[in-house]
Amino acid sequence: MGKKEKEKTKKGVSYNADGTVKTCVFCEIIAEGTRCVYMDEDVAVFPSRAGDAATHLLAVPRRHITSIHTVSREVADAEGLLRALDVRHKLFSPEEVERSVAVFHRPPFTSIDHLHLHILVGDYSTLKARLKHTPGGCWRRWNLSLQEAHARLAACKL
């Protein structure tokens, strides 16, 4: 009889003993597709359960990537992926895009170990939500704006 492999679960993702992904909450949502408000070959977008703003969406790569800190190691065209994740112009009016916020949460402040871009439009639901998603705010260690991610990637700091 063979050894039973131990499964490790961390932040919405179950890992096999060798570290490969067994199951992922976001991968399952993408595979099902019914919650998605937008999907193309690279990205799926669906509403966040957190509902931290009038409109709070998550743009998620269809391929499992752990976090913003691992994107340059896990993806050959990381800059292309960041551009693909910014689907705001496909979903919102120019005025809404201008007022929107697009941020990644930095590990260890992520809720799911699958890269996702928070896209928020409209009023925040709480003060905590506003602080949590404001780039460069008092919780700047918590988040990374899409623009800052592009700059850090260009400087080889991601």
PDB file of C-alpha atoms in Angstrom:
ATOM      1  CA  MET A   1       0.000   0.000   0.000  1.00  0.00           C
ATOM      2  CA  GLY A   2       1.333   3.444  -0.968  1.00  0.00           C
ATOM      3  CA  LYS A   3       1.748   6.380   1.290  1.00  0.00           C
ATOM      4  CA  LYS A   4      -1.259   8.663   1.461  1.00  0.00           C
ATOM      5  CA  GLU A   5      -0.295  12.094   0.097  1.00  0.00           C
ATOM      6  CA  LYS A   6      -0.941  14.988   2.426  1.00  0.00           C
ATOM      7  CA  GLU A   7      -2.902  17.900   1.061  1.00  0.00           C
ATOM      8  CA  LYS A   8      -2.118  21.448   2.174  1.00  0.00           C
ATOM      9  CA  THR A   9      -4.794  24.132   1.965  1.00  0.00           C
ATOM     10  CA  LYS A  10      -3.909  27.817   2.082  1.00  0.00           C
ATOM     11  CA  LYS A  11      -6.056  30.829   1.250  1.00  0.00           C
ATOM     12  CA  GLY A  12      -8.615  29.161  -0.997  1.00  0.00           C
ATOM     13  CA  VAL A  13      -6.131  26.849  -2.718  1.00  0.00           C
ATOM     14  CA  SER A  14      -5.432  23.167  -2.010  1.00  0.00           C
ATOM     15  CA  TYR A  15      -1.944  21.983  -2.837  1.00  0.00           C
ATOM     16  CA  ASN A  16      -0.648  18.494  -3.513  1.00  0.00           C
ATOM     17  CA  ALA A  17       2.311  17.237  -1.480  1.00  0.00           C
ATOM     18  CA  ASP A  18       4.663  18.278  -4.317  1.00  0.00           C
ATOM     19  CA  GLY A  19       3.391  21.893  -4.159  1.00  0.00           C
ATOM     20  CA  THR A  20       1.298  21.813  -7.326  1.00  0.00           C
ATOM     21  CA  VAL A  21      -2.234  23.211  -7.220  1.00  0.00           C
ATOM     22  CA  LYS A  22      -4.939  20.623  -6.633  1.00  0.00           C
ATOM     23  CA  THR A  23      -7.974  22.919  -6.363  1.00  0.00           C
ATOM     24  CA  CYS A  24      -8.487  26.677  -6.323  1.00  0.00           C
ATOM     25  CA  VAL A  25     -11.622  28.671  -5.547  1.00  0.00           C
ATOM     26  CA  PHE A  26     -10.970  31.129  -8.396  1.00  0.00           C
ATOM     27  CA  CYS A  27     -10.027  28.391 -10.891  1.00  0.00           C
ATOM     28  CA  GLU A  28     -13.348  26.696 -10.086  1.00  0.00           C
ATOM     29  CA  ILE A  29     -15.320  29.946 -10.621  1.00  0.00           C
ATOM     30  CA  ILE A  30     -13.548  30.441 -13.958  1.00  0.00           C
ATOM     31  CA  ALA A  31     -14.167  26.837 -15.061  1.00  0.00           C
ATOM     32  CA  GLU A  32     -17.848  27.116 -14.165  1.00  0.00           C
ATOM     33  CA  GLY A  33     -18.138  30.500 -15.894  1.00  0.00           C
ATOM     34  CA  THR A  34     -21.630  31.378 -14.670  1.00  0.00           C
ATOM     35  CA  ARG A  35     -20.501  34.160 -12.285  1.00  0.00           C
ATOM     36  CA  CYS A  36     -18.226  35.787 -14.872  1.00  0.00           C
ATOM     37  CA  VAL A  37     -19.273  39.169 -16.272  1.00  0.00           C
ATOM     38  CA  TYR A  38     -16.402  39.112 -18.784  1.00  0.00           C
ATOM     39  CA  MET A  39     -14.069  36.431 -20.060  1.00  0.00           C
ATOM     40  CA  ASP A  40     -11.469  36.199 -22.807  1.00  0.00           C
ATOM     41  CA  GLU A  41      -8.596  33.787 -23.447  1.00  0.00           C
ATOM     42  CA  ASP A  42      -6.432  35.312 -20.682  1.00  0.00           C
ATOM     43  CA  VAL A  43      -8.717  36.857 -18.077  1.00  0.00           C
ATOM     44  CA  ALA A  44     -12.005  36.245 -16.273  1.00  0.00           C
ATOM     45  CA  VAL A  45     -13.876  38.940 -14.351  1.00  0.00           C
ATOM     46  CA  PHE A  46     -16.480  38.306 -11.685  1.00  0.00           C
ATOM     47  CA  PRO A  47     -18.015  40.201  -8.735  1.00  0.00           C
ATOM     48  CA  SER A  48     -16.118  40.144  -5.460  1.00  0.00           C
ATOM     49  CA  ARG A  49     -17.951  38.619  -2.519  1.00  0.00           C
ATOM     50  CA  ALA A  50     -16.530  41.428  -0.350  1.00  0.00           C
ATOM     51  CA  GLY A  51     -18.566  44.119  -2.119  1.00  0.00           C
ATOM     52  CA  ASP A  52     -16.244  46.894  -0.904  1.00  0.00           C
ATOM     53  CA  ALA A  53     -17.662  49.459  -3.387  1.00  0.00           C
ATOM     54  CA  ALA A  54     -20.790  50.091  -5.433  1.00  0.00           C
ATOM     55  CA  THR A  55     -19.098  47.967  -8.126  1.00  0.00           C
ATOM     56  CA  HIS A  56     -16.327  45.635  -6.928  1.00  0.00           C
ATOM     57  CA  LEU A  57     -14.986  43.196  -9.493  1.00  0.00           C
ATOM     58  CA  LEU A  58     -12.024  40.846  -9.553  1.00  0.00           C
ATOM     59  CA  ALA A  59     -10.000  40.437 -12.753  1.00  0.00           C
ATOM     60  CA  VAL A  60      -8.295  37.058 -12.547  1.00  0.00           C
ATOM     61  CA  PRO A  61      -5.857  35.374 -14.942  1.00  0.00           C
ATOM     62  CA  ARG A  62      -7.384  32.150 -16.259  1.00  0.00           C
ATOM     63  CA  ARG A  63      -4.024  30.471 -15.691  1.00  0.00           C
ATOM     64  CA  HIS A  64      -3.252  29.955 -11.992  1.00  0.00           C
ATOM     65  CA  ILE A  65      -0.631  32.485 -10.854  1.00  0.00           C
ATOM     66  CA  THR A  66       0.005  32.737  -7.130  1.00  0.00           C
ATOM     67  CA  SER A  67       0.433  36.483  -6.513  1.00  0.00           C
ATOM     68  CA  ILE A  68       1.727  39.798  -7.782  1.00  0.00           C
ATOM     69  CA  HIS A  69       5.116  38.909  -6.256  1.00  0.00           C
ATOM     70  CA  THR A  70       5.456  35.747  -8.354  1.00  0.00           C
ATOM     71  CA  VAL A  71       4.084  37.032 -11.664  1.00  0.00           C
ATOM     72  CA  SER A  72       7.477  37.684 -13.279  1.00  0.00           C
ATOM     73  CA  ARG A  73       8.641  34.155 -12.374  1.00  0.00           C
ATOM     74  CA  GLU A  74       5.440  32.399 -13.430  1.00  0.00           C
ATOM     75  CA  VAL A  75       4.600  34.253 -16.659  1.00  0.00           C
ATOM     76  CA  ALA A  76       6.815  34.818 -19.703  1.00  0.00           C
ATOM     77  CA  ASP A  77       4.993  38.026 -20.708  1.00  0.00           C
ATOM     78  CA  ALA A  78       4.195  39.530 -17.302  1.00  0.00           C
ATOM     79  CA  GLU A  79       3.705  43.021 -18.768  1.00  0.00           C
ATOM     80  CA  GLY A  80       1.184  41.605 -21.236  1.00  0.00           C
ATOM     81  CA  LEU A  81      -0.657  39.900 -18.389  1.00  0.00           C
ATOM     82  CA  LEU A  82      -0.900  43.156 -16.424  1.00  0.00           C
ATOM     83  CA  ARG A  83      -2.287  44.897 -19.533  1.00  0.00           C
ATOM     84  CA  ALA A  84      -4.777  42.046 -20.062  1.00  0.00           C
ATOM     85  CA  LEU A  85      -5.999  42.274 -16.463  1.00  0.00           C
ATOM     86  CA  ASP A  86      -6.924  45.935 -16.914  1.00  0.00           C
ATOM     87  CA  VAL A  87     -10.328  45.321 -18.493  1.00  0.00           C
ATOM     88  CA  ARG A  88     -11.890  48.519 -17.168  1.00  0.00           C
ATOM     89  CA  HIS A  89     -12.134  50.091 -20.634  1.00  0.00           C
ATOM     90  CA  LYS A  90     -14.077  47.028 -21.833  1.00  0.00           C
ATOM     91  CA  LEU A  91     -16.609  47.126 -18.989  1.00  0.00           C
ATOM     92  CA  PHE A  92     -17.086  50.782 -18.056  1.00  0.00           C
ATOM     93  CA  SER A  93     -17.630  54.201 -19.593  1.00  0.00           C
ATOM     94  CA  PRO A  94     -14.605  56.528 -19.879  1.00  0.00           C
ATOM     95  CA  GLU A  95     -15.925  58.522 -16.895  1.00  0.00           C
ATOM     96  CA  GLU A  96     -16.200  55.389 -14.755  1.00  0.00           C
ATOM     97  CA  VAL A  97     -12.705  54.265 -15.792  1.00  0.00           C
ATOM     98  CA  GLU A  98     -11.373  57.667 -14.729  1.00  0.00           C
ATOM     99  CA  ARG A  99     -13.000  57.319 -11.283  1.00  0.00           C
ATOM    100  CA  SER A 100     -12.119  53.651 -10.827  1.00  0.00           C
ATOM    101  CA  VAL A 101      -9.429  52.123  -8.652  1.00  0.00           C
ATOM    102  CA  ALA A 102      -7.394  49.078  -9.720  1.00  0.00           C
ATOM    103  CA  VAL A 103      -5.229  47.480  -7.033  1.00  0.00           C
ATOM    104  CA  PHE A 104      -3.561  44.200  -6.162  1.00  0.00           C
ATOM    105  CA  HIS A 105      -3.224  43.151  -2.543  1.00  0.00           C
ATOM    106  CA  ARG A 106       0.305  42.158  -1.582  1.00  0.00           C
ATOM    107  CA  PRO A 107       1.075  38.925   0.238  1.00  0.00           C
ATOM    108  CA  PRO A 108       0.541  38.237   3.099  1.00  0.00           C
ATOM    109  CA  PHE A 109      -2.530  40.495   2.801  1.00  0.00           C
ATOM    110  CA  THR A 110      -4.172  38.431   0.055  1.00  0.00           C
ATOM    111  CA  SER A 111      -7.344  36.475   0.682  1.00  0.00           C
ATOM    112  CA  ILE A 112      -6.906  33.897  -2.112  1.00  0.00           C
ATOM    113  CA  ASP A 113      -3.574  32.549  -3.410  1.00  0.00           C
ATOM    114  CA  HIS A 114      -4.482  33.263  -7.048  1.00  0.00           C
ATOM    115  CA  LEU A 115      -3.488  36.615  -8.555  1.00  0.00           C
ATOM    116  CA  HIS A 116      -6.425  39.000  -8.814  1.00  0.00           C
ATOM    117  CA  LEU A 117      -6.862  42.678  -9.564  1.00  0.00           C
ATOM    118  CA  HIS A 118      -9.526  44.496  -7.559  1.00  0.00           C
ATOM    119  CA  ILE A 119     -11.494  46.902  -9.746  1.00  0.00           C
ATOM    120  CA  LEU A 120     -13.662  49.288  -7.773  1.00  0.00           C
ATOM    121  CA  VAL A 121     -16.050  51.919  -9.151  1.00  0.00           C
ATOM    122  CA  GLY A 122     -18.316  54.146  -7.106  1.00  0.00           C
ATOM    123  CA  ASP A 123     -18.633  54.778  -3.407  1.00  0.00           C
ATOM    124  CA  TYR A 124     -16.875  52.491  -0.943  1.00  0.00           C
ATOM    125  CA  SER A 125     -19.099  50.473   1.383  1.00  0.00           C
ATOM    126  CA  THR A 126     -17.074  51.257   4.540  1.00  0.00           C
ATOM    127  CA  LEU A 127     -14.110  53.317   5.732  1.00  0.00           C
ATOM    128  CA  LYS A 128     -12.101  50.100   6.071  1.00  0.00           C
ATOM    129  CA  ALA A 129     -12.852  49.240   2.427  1.00  0.00           C
ATOM    130  CA  ARG A 130     -11.661  52.680   1.312  1.00  0.00           C
ATOM    131  CA  LEU A 131      -8.437  52.384   3.304  1.00  0.00           C
ATOM    132  CA  LYS A 132      -7.825  48.828   2.106  1.00  0.00           C
ATOM    133  CA  HIS A 133      -8.110  49.754  -1.579  1.00  0.00           C
ATOM    134  CA  THR A 134      -6.583  53.252  -1.717  1.00  0.00           C
ATOM    135  CA  PRO A 135      -3.189  53.100  -3.453  1.00  0.00           C
ATOM    136  CA  GLY A 136      -0.466  54.857  -1.474  1.00  0.00           C
ATOM    137  CA  GLY A 137      -2.781  55.362   1.484  1.00  0.00           C
ATOM    138  CA  CYS A 138      -2.113  54.470   5.092  1.00  0.00           C
ATOM    139  CA  TRP A 139      -2.259  50.760   4.184  1.00  0.00           C
ATOM    140  CA  ARG A 140       0.244  51.111   1.311  1.00  0.00           C
ATOM    141  CA  ARG A 141       1.982  47.934   2.407  1.00  0.00           C
ATOM    142  CA  TRP A 142      -1.341  46.191   1.884  1.00  0.00           C
ATOM    143  CA  ASN A 143      -1.870  47.102  -1.762  1.00  0.00           C
ATOM    144  CA  LEU A 144      -0.142  47.861  -5.044  1.00  0.00           C
ATOM    145  CA  SER A 145      -1.790  49.960  -7.738  1.00  0.00           C
ATOM    146  CA  LEU A 146      -1.867  48.677 -11.287  1.00  0.00           C
ATOM    147  CA  GLN A 147       0.334  51.614 -12.348  1.00  0.00           C
ATOM    148  CA  GLU A 148       2.883  50.831  -9.633  1.00  0.00           C
ATOM    149  CA  ALA A 149       2.884  47.158 -10.661  1.00  0.00           C
ATOM    150  CA  HIS A 150       3.753  48.189 -14.243  1.00  0.00           C
ATOM    151  CA  ALA A 151       6.573  50.439 -12.971  1.00  0.00           C
ATOM    152  CA  ARG A 152       8.005  47.786 -10.652  1.00  0.00           C
ATOM    153  CA  LEU A 153       7.851  45.184 -13.393  1.00  0.00           C
ATOM    154  CA  ALA A 154       9.755  47.510 -15.745  1.00  0.00           C
ATOM    155  CA  ALA A 155      12.371  48.024 -13.017  1.00  0.00           C
ATOM    156  CA  CYS A 156      12.583  44.226 -12.427  1.00  0.00           C
ATOM    157  CA  LYS A 157      11.259  44.590  -8.882  1.00  0.00           C
ATOM    158  CA  LEU A 158       8.370  42.136  -9.148  1.00  0.00           C
TER     159      LEU A 158
END
